[in-house]
Tab-separated table of C-alpha atoms and ligand atoms in Angstrom:
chain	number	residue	atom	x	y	z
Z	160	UNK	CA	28.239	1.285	35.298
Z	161	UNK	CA	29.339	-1.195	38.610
Z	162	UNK	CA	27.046	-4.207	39.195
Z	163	UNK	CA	26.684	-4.886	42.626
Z	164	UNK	CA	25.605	-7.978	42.262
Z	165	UNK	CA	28.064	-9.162	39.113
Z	166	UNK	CA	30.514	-7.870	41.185
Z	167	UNK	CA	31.531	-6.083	37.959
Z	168	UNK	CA	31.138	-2.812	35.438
Z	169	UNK	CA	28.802	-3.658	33.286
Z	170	UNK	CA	30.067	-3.931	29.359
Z	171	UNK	CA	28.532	-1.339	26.748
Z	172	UNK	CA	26.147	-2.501	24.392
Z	173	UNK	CA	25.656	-1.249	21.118
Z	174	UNK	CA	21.966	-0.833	21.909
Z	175	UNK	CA	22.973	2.256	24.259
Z	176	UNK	CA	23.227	4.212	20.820
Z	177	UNK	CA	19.845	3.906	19.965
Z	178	UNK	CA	19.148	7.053	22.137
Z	179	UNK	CA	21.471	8.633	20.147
Z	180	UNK	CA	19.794	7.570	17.113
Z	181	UNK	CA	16.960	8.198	18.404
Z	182	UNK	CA	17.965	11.945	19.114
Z	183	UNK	CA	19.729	12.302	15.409
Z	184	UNK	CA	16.319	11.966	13.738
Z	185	UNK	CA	14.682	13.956	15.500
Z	186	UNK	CA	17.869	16.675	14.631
Z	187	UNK	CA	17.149	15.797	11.229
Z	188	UNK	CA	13.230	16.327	11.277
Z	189	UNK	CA	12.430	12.549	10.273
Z	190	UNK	CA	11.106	11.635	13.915
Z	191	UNK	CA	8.193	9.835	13.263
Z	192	UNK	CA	5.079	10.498	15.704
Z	193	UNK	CA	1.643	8.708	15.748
Z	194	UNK	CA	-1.444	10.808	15.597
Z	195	UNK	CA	-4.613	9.234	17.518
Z	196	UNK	CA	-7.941	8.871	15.493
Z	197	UNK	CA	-11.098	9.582	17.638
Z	198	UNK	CA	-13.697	8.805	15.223
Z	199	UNK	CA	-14.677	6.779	12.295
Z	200	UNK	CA	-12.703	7.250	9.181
Z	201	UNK	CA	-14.233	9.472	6.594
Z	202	UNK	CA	-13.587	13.064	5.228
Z	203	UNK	CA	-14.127	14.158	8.497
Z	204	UNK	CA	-12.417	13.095	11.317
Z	205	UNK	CA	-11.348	14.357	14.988
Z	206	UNK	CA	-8.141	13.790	15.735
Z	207	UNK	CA	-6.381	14.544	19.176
Z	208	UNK	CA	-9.738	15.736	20.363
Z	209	UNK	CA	-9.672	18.477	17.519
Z	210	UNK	CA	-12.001	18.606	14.183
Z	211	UNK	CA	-10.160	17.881	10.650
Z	212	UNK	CA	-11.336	17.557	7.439
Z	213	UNK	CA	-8.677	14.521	6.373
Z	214	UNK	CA	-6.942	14.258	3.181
Z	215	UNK	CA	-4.856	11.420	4.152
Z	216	UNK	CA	-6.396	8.254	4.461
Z	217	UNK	CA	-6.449	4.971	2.143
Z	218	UNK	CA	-10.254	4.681	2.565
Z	219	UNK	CA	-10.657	6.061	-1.464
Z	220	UNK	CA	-13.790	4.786	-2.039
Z	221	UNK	CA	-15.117	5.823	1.673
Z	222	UNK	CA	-16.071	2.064	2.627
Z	223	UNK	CA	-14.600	2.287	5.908
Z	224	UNK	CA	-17.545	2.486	7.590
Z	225	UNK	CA	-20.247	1.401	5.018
Z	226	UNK	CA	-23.437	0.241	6.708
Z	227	UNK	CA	-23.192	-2.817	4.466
Z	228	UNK	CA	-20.031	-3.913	5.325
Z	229	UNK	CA	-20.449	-3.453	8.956
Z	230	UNK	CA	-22.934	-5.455	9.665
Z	231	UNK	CA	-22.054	-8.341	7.056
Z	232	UNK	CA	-18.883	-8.013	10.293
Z	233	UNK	CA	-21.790	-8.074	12.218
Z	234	UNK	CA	-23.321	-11.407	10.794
Z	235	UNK	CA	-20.136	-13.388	10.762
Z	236	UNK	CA	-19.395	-12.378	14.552
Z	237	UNK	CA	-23.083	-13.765	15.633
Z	238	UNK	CA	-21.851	-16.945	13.362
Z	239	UNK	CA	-18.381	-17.058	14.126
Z	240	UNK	CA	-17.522	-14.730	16.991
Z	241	UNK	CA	-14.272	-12.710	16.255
Z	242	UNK	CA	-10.855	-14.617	16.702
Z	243	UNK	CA	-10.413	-17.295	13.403
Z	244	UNK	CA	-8.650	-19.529	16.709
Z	245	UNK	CA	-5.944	-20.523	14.202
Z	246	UNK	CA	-3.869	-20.558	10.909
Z	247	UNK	CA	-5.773	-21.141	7.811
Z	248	UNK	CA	-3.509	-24.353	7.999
Z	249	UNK	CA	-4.990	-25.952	11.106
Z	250	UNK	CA	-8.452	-24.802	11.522
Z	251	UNK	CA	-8.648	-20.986	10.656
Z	252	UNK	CA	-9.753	-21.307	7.537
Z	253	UNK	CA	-13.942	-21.050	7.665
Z	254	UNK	CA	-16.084	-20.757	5.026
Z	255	UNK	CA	-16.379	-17.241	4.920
Z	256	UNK	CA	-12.385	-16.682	4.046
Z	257	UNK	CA	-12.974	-19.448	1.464
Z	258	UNK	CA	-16.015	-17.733	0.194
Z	259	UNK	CA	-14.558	-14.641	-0.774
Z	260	UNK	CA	-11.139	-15.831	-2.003
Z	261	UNK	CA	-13.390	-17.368	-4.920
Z	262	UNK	CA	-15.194	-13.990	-5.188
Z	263	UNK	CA	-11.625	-12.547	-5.346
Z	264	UNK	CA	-10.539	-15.145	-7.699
Z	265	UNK	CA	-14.020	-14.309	-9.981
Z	266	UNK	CA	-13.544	-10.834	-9.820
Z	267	UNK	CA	-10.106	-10.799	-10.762
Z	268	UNK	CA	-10.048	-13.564	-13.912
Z	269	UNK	CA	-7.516	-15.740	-12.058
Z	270	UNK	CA	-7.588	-19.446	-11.269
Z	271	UNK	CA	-7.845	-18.820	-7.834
Z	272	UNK	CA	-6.893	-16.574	-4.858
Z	273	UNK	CA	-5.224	-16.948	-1.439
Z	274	UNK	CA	-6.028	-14.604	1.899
Z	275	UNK	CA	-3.319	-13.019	3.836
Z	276	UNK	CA	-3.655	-11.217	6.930
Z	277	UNK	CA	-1.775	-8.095	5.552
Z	278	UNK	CA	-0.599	-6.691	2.465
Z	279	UNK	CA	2.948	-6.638	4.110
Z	280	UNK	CA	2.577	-10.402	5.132
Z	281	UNK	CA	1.237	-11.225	1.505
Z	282	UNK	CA	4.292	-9.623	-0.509
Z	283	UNK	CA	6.488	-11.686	1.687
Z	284	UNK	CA	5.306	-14.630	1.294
Z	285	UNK	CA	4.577	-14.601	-2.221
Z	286	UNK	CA	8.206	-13.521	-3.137
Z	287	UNK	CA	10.524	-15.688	-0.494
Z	288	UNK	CA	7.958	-18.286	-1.163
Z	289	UNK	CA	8.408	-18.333	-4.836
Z	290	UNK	CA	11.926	-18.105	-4.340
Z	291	UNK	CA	15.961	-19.487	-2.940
Z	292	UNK	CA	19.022	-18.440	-3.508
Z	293	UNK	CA	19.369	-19.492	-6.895
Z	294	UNK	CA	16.979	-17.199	-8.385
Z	295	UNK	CA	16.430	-13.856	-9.016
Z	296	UNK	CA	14.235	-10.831	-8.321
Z	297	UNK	CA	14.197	-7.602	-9.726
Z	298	UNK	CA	12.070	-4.946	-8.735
Z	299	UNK	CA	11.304	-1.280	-9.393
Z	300	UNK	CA	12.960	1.092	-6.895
Z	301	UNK	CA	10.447	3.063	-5.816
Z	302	UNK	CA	8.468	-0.146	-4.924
Z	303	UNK	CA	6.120	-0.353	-1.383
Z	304	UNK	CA	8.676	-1.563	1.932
Z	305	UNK	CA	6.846	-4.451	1.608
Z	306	UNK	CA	8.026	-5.849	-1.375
Z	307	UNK	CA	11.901	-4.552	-1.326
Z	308	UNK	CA	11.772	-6.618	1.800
Z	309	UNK	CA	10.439	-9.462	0.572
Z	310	UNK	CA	12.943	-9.754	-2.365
Z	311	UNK	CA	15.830	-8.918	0.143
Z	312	UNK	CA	14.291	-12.310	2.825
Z	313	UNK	CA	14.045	-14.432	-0.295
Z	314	UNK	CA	18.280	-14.051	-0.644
Z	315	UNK	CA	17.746	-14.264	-4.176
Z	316	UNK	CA	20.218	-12.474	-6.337
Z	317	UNK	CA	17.914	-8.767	-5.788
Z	318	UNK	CA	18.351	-5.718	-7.704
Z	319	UNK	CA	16.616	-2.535	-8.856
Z	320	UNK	CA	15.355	-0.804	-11.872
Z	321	UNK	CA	15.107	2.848	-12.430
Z	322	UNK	CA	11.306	4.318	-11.529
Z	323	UNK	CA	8.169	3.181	-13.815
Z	324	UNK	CA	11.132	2.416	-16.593
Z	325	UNK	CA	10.753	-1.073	-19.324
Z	326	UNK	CA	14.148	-0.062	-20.744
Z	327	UNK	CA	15.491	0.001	-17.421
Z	328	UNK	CA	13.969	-3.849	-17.029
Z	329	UNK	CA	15.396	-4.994	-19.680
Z	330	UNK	CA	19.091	-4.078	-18.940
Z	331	UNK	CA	18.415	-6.199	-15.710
Z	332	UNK	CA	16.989	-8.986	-17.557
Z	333	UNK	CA	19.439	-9.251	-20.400
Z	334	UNK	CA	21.974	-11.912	-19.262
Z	335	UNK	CA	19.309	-13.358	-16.720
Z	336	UNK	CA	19.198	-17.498	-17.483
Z	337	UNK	CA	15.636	-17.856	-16.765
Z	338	UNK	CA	15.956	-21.213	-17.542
Z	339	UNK	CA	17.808	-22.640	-14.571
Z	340	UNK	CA	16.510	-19.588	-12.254
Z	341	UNK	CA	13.389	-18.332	-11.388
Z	342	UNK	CA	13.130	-14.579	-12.272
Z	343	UNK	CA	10.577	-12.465	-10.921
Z	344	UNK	CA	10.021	-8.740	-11.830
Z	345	UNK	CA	7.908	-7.116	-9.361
Z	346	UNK	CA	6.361	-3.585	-9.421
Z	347	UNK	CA	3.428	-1.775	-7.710
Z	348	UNK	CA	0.198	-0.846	-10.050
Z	349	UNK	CA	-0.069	2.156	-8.482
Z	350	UNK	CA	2.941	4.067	-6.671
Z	351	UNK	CA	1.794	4.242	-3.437
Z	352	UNK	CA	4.032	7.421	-2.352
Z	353	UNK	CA	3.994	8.828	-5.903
Z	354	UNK	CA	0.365	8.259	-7.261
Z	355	UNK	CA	1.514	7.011	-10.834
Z	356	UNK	CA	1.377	3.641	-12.282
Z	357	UNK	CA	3.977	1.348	-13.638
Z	358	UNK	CA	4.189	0.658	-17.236
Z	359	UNK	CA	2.148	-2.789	-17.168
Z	360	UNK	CA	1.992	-3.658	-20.429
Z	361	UNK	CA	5.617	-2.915	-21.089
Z	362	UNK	CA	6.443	-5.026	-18.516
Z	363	UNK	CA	4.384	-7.833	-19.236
Z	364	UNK	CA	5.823	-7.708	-22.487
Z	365	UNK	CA	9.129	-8.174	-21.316
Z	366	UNK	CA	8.909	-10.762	-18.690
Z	367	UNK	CA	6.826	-13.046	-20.927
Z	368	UNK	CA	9.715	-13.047	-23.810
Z	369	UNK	CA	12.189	-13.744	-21.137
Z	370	UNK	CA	10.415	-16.536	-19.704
Z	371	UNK	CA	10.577	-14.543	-16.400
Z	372	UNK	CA	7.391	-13.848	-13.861
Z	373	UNK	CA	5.861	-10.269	-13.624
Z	374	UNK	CA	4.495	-9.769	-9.472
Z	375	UNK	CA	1.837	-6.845	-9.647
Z	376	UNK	CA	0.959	-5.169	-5.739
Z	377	UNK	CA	-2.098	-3.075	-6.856
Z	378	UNK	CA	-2.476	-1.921	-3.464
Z	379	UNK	CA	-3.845	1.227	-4.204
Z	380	UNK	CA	-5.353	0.337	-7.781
Z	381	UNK	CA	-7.912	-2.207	-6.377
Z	382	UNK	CA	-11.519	-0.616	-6.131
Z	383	UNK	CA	-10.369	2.600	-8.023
Z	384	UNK	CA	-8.947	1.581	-11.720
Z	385	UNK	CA	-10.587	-0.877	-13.745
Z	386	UNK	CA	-13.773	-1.818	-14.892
Z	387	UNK	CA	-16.043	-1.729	-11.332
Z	388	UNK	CA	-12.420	-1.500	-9.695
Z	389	UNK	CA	-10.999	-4.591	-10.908
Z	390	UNK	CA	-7.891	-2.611	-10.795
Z	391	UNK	CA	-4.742	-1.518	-12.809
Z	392	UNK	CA	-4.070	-4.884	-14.339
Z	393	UNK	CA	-7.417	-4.905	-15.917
Z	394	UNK	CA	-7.120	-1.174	-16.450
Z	395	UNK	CA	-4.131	-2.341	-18.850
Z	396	UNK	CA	-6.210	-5.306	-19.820
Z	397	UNK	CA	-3.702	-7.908	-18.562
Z	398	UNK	CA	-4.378	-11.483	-17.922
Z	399	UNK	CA	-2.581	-14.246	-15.786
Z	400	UNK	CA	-0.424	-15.104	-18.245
Z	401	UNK	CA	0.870	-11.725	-18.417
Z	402	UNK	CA	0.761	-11.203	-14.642
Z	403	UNK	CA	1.327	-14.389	-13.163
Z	404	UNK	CA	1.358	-12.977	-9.744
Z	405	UNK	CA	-1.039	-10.204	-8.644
Z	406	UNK	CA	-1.623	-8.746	-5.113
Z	407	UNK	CA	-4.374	-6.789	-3.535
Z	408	UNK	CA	-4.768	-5.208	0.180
Z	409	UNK	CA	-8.214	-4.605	1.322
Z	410	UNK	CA	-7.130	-1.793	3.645
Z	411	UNK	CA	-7.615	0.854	1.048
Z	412	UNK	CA	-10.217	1.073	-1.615
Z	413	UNK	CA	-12.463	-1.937	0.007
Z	414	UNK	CA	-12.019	-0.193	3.517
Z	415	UNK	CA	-11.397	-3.321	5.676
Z	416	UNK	CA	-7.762	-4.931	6.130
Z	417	UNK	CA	-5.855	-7.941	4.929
Z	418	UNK	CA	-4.899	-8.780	1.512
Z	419	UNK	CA	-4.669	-11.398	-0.915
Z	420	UNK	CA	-2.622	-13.309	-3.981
Z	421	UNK	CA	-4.405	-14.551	-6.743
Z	422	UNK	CA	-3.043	-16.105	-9.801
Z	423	UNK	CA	-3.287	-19.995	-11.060
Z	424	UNK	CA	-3.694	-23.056	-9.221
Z	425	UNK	CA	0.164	-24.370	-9.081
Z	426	UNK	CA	0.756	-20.618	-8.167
Z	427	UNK	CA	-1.768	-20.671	-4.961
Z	428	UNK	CA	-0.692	-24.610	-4.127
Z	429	UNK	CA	2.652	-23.401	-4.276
Z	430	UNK	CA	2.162	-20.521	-1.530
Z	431	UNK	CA	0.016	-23.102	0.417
Z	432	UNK	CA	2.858	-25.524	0.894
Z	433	UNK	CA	5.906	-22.146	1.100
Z	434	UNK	CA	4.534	-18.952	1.966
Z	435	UNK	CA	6.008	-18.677	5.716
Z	436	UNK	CA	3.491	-15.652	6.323
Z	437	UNK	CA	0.698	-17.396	4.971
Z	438	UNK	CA	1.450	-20.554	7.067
Z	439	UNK	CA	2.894	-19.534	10.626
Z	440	UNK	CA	0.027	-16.902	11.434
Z	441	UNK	CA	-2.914	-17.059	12.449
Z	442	UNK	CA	-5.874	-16.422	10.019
Z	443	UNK	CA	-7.930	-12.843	10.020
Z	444	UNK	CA	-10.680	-12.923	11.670
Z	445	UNK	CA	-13.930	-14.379	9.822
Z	446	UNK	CA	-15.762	-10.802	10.582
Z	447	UNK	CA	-13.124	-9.216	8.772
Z	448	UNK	CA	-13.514	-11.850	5.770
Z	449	UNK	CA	-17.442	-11.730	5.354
Z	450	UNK	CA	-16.974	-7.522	5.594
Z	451	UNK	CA	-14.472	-7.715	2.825
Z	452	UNK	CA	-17.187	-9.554	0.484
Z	453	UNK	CA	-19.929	-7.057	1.683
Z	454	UNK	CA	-17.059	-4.244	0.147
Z	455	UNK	CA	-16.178	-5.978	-2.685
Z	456	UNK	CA	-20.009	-5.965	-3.702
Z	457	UNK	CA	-20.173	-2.668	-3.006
Z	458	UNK	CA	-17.331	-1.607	-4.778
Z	459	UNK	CA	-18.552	-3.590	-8.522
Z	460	UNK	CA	-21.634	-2.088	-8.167
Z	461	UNK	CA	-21.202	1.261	-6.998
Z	462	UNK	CA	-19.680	2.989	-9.995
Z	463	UNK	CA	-20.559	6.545	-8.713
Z	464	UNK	CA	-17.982	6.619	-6.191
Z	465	UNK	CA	-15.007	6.033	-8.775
Z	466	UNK	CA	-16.846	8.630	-11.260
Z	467	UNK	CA	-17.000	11.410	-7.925
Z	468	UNK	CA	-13.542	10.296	-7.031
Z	469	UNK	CA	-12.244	11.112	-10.937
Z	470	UNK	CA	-14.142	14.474	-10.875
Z	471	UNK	CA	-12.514	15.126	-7.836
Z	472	UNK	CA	-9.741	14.445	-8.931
Z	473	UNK	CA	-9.994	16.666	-11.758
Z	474	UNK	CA	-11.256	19.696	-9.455
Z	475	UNK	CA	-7.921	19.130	-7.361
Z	476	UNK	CA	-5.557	18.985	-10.056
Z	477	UNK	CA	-7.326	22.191	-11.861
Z	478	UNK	CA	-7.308	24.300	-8.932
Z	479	UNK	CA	-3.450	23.073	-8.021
Z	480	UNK	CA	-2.375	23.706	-11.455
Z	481	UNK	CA	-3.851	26.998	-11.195
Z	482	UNK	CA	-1.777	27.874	-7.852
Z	483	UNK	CA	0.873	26.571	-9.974
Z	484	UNK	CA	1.273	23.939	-6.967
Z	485	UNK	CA	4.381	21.104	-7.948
Z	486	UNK	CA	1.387	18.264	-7.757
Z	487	UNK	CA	3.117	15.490	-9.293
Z	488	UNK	CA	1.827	13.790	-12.802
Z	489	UNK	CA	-1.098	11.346	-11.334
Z	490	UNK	CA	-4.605	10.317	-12.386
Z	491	UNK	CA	-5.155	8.250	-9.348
Z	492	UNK	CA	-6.466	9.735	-5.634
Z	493	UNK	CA	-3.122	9.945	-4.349
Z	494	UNK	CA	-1.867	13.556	-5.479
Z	495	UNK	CA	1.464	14.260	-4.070
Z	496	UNK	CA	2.603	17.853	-3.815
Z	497	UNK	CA	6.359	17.325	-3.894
Z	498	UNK	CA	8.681	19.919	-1.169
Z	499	UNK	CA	11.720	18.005	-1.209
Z	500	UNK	CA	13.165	19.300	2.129
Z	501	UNK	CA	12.137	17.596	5.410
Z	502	UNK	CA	11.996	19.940	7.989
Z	503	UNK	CA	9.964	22.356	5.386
Z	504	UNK	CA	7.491	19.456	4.314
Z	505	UNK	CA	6.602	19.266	8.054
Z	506	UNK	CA	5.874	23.212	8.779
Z	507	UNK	CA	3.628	23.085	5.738
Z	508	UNK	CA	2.036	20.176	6.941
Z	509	UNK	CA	1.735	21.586	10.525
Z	510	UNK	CA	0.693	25.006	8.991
Z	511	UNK	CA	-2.107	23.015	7.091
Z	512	UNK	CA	-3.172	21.154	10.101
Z	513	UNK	CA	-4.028	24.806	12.008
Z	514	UNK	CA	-6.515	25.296	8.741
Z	515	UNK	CA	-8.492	22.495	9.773
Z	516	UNK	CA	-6.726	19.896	7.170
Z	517	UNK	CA	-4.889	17.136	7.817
Z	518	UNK	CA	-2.143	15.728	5.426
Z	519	UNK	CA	1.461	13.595	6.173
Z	520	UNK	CA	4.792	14.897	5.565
Z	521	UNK	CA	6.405	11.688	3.822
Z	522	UNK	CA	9.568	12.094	4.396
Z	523	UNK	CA	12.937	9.743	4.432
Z	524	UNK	CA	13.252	6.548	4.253
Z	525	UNK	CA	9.577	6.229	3.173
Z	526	UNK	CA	10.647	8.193	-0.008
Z	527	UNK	CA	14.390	9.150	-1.310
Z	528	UNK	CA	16.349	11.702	0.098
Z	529	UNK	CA	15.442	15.792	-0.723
Z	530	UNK	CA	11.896	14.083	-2.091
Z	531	UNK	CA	10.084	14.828	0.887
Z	532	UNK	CA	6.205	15.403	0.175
Z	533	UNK	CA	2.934	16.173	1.075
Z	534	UNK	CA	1.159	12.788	0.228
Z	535	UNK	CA	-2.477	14.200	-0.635
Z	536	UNK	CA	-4.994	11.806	-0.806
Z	537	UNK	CA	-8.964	11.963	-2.338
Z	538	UNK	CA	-12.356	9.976	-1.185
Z	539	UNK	CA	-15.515	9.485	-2.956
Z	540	UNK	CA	-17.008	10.770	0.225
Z	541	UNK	CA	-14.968	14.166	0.145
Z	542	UNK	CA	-17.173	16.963	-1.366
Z	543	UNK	CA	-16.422	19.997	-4.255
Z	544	UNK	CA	-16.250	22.240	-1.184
Z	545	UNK	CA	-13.901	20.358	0.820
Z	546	UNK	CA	-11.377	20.488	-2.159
Z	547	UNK	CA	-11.552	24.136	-2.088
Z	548	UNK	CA	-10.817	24.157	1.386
Z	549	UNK	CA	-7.630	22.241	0.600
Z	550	UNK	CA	-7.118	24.629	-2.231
Z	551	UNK	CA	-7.706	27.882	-0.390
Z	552	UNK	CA	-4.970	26.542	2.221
Z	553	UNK	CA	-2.759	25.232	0.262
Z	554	UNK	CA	-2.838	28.895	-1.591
Z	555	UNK	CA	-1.902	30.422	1.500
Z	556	UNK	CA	0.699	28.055	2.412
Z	557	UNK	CA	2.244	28.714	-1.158
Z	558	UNK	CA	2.570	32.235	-0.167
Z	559	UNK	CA	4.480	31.563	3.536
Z	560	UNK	CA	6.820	28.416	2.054
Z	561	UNK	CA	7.636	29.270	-1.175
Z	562	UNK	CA	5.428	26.211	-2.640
Z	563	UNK	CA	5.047	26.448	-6.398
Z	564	UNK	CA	6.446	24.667	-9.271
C	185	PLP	C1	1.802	-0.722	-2.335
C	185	PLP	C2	1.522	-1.299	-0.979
C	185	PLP	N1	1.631	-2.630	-0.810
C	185	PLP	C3	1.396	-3.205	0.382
C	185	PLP	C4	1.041	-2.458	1.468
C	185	PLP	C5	0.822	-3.140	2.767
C	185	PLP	O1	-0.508	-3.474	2.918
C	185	PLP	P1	-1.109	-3.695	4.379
C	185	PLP	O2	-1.361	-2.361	4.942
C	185	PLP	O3	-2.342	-4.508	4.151
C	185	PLP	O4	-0.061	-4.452	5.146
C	185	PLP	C6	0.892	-1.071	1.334
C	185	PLP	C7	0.498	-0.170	2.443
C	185	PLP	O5	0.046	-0.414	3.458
C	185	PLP	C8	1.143	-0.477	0.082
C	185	PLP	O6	1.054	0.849	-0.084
């Protein structure tokens, strides 16, 4: 194209492809689109203007909009008001964030624990902050975005193990001087596309003989495994020695957001002084601090929403194994019913969605290729019936699509 003023054609960029790209995923059904939420979270939901009853939100223990927890935000924005005005570094940090990072660090039987504005931010930091290029990280390959990404920033020597597998590990680790460099193994608790958890103790096992560091993200295993939800290192029975590095998200189970690291004191000094996520952002807001503590009360003490959320559980898997649905093998609230192509993953979805019920087609690059899925996911606040509305339409679906096992 001429530029009048340059007096010249104007060069091509590479960034004129990107409607090209744009244009191939959409060819390839892995466009990705953004619903809009017009109510609270909760088992039912209106979305676009329309009435669903939603079985795909992270909200497991249906805190999202606990009367508790909202006006504990309530209380700290009359204290506080809302922006934290800074990093934790400078003068972000308030007694409210430090408050609950020693609840965290109580709950959770570590030395101490460290917030983070996200779970994404908090994976970063903790990896490229515990390591350089010397070292080495090995993680599982189906792990969360977040944490692939964080071993690929630190430029440590990075590679993968196969799924959920110890023997796998140890093939990575053999040959590994963990002597001169720092080796962490990281895995989710719970897979947060697949719904199963990684082999903890195994693991543990492993990294401790090699002198290497195990990095748990129990992103989805906070507030649901555990005794009162301490998660799926206690639900293993793992202490810091075996996990020297454990991660939680509060945008799930404890239905707030943000996230934290706990594990020993050197450990938490250590992100203090590295963590670039941890030091160049500004700190959540004190509301959202003092509601986390309101949920993490909540969640110790109310055990009947992780009993109704394992009957459900057990209603869902019954009736799906009935339909002789492909649900894959998991005992947690995520309960993926596995398609494997795209474009079909997305009709069933869309099919489900004109029933009233609203579930994502995960699809490429979120999960391997010809995996694609319908990524089911329970609340304590769903009820029997609105499982058998899942099941009913997910019966008929199986009839239209071809869904079984
Ligand atoms: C396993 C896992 N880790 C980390 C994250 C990121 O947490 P956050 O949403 O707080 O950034 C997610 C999802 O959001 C996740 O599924």
């Amino acid at each position: 194209m001429w530029c009048p003023k340059l007096g010249r054609a104007l060069r091509e960029s590479a960034f004129d492809h990107l409607a090209a790209d744009l244009q191939e995923r959409r060819a390839q059904h892995l466009y990705r689109v953004r619903k809009m939420l017009d109510s609270a979270q909760g088992p039912e939901i209106i979305c676009d203007g329309k009435p669903y009853i939603c079985f795909c939100s992270n909200d497991y223990l249906g805190l999202a909009q606990h009367p508790a927890i909202i006006s504990a935000a309530k209380k700290a924005m009359d204290d506080y008001g809302f922006g934290s005005g800074a990093s934790h570094l400078v003068i972000g940090h308030s007694r409210v964030h430090h408050e609950l990072e020693e609840a965290l660090a109580d709950f959770t039987g570590r030395s101490r624990a460290l917030l983070f504005s996200t779970g994404y931010m908090a994976n970063m930091g903790a990896i490229r902050g515990l390591l350089g290029q010397n070292d080495v990280v090995i993680e599982d390959q189906l792990n969360h975005a977040s944490l692939l990404d964080g071993g690929w920033l630190s430029r440590a020597r990075f590679s993968r193990y196969q799924h959920a597998s110890a023997a796998g590990l140890a093939a990575h680790l053999e040959g590994v001087d963990t002597q001169t460099s720092r080796t962490l193994v990281v895995t989710d608790g719970v897979f947060s596309m697949d719904g199963d958890l990684a082999p903890l103790s195994d693991l543990a096992e492993l990294t401790q003989a090699q002198g290497a560091w195990l990095m748990v993200d129990d992103a989805h295993g906070f507030g649901v495994l555990g005794r009162q939800g301490r998660g799926a290192v206690d639900h293993f029975g793992l202490t810091q020695n075996d996990v020297p590095v454990l991660v939680g998200t509060f945008g799930k189970a404890f239905g707030t957001a943000g996230a934290f690291v706990a594990g020993s004191e050197m450990l938490i000094e250590s992100l203090i002084q590295h963590a670039r996520s941890y030091i160049y952002t500004t700190a959540m807001p004190p509301a959202v601090a003092a509601a986390t503590r309101a949920a993490l009360s909540v969640l110790e003490s109310d055990e009947w929403r992780r009993d109704r959320l394992a009957q459900l559980i057990r209603q869902f898997r019954a009736g799906a194994n009935a339909l002789g649905l492909s649900v894959l093998p998991s005992e947690t609230p995520i309960q993926p019913l596995m398609v494997g192509d795209a474009m079909k993953s997305l009709a069933i979805s869309q099919a489900l969605a004109d029933e009233g019920l609203l579930i994502g087609a995960i699809r490429p690059p979120t999960v391997p290729k010809g995996t694609a899925r319908l990524r089911i996911t329970l609340s304590a606040t769903h009820t029997e019936t609105h499982v058998n509305r899942l099941l009913d339409a997910l019966d008929k679906a199986r009839k239209v699509f071809d869904l079984g096992s």
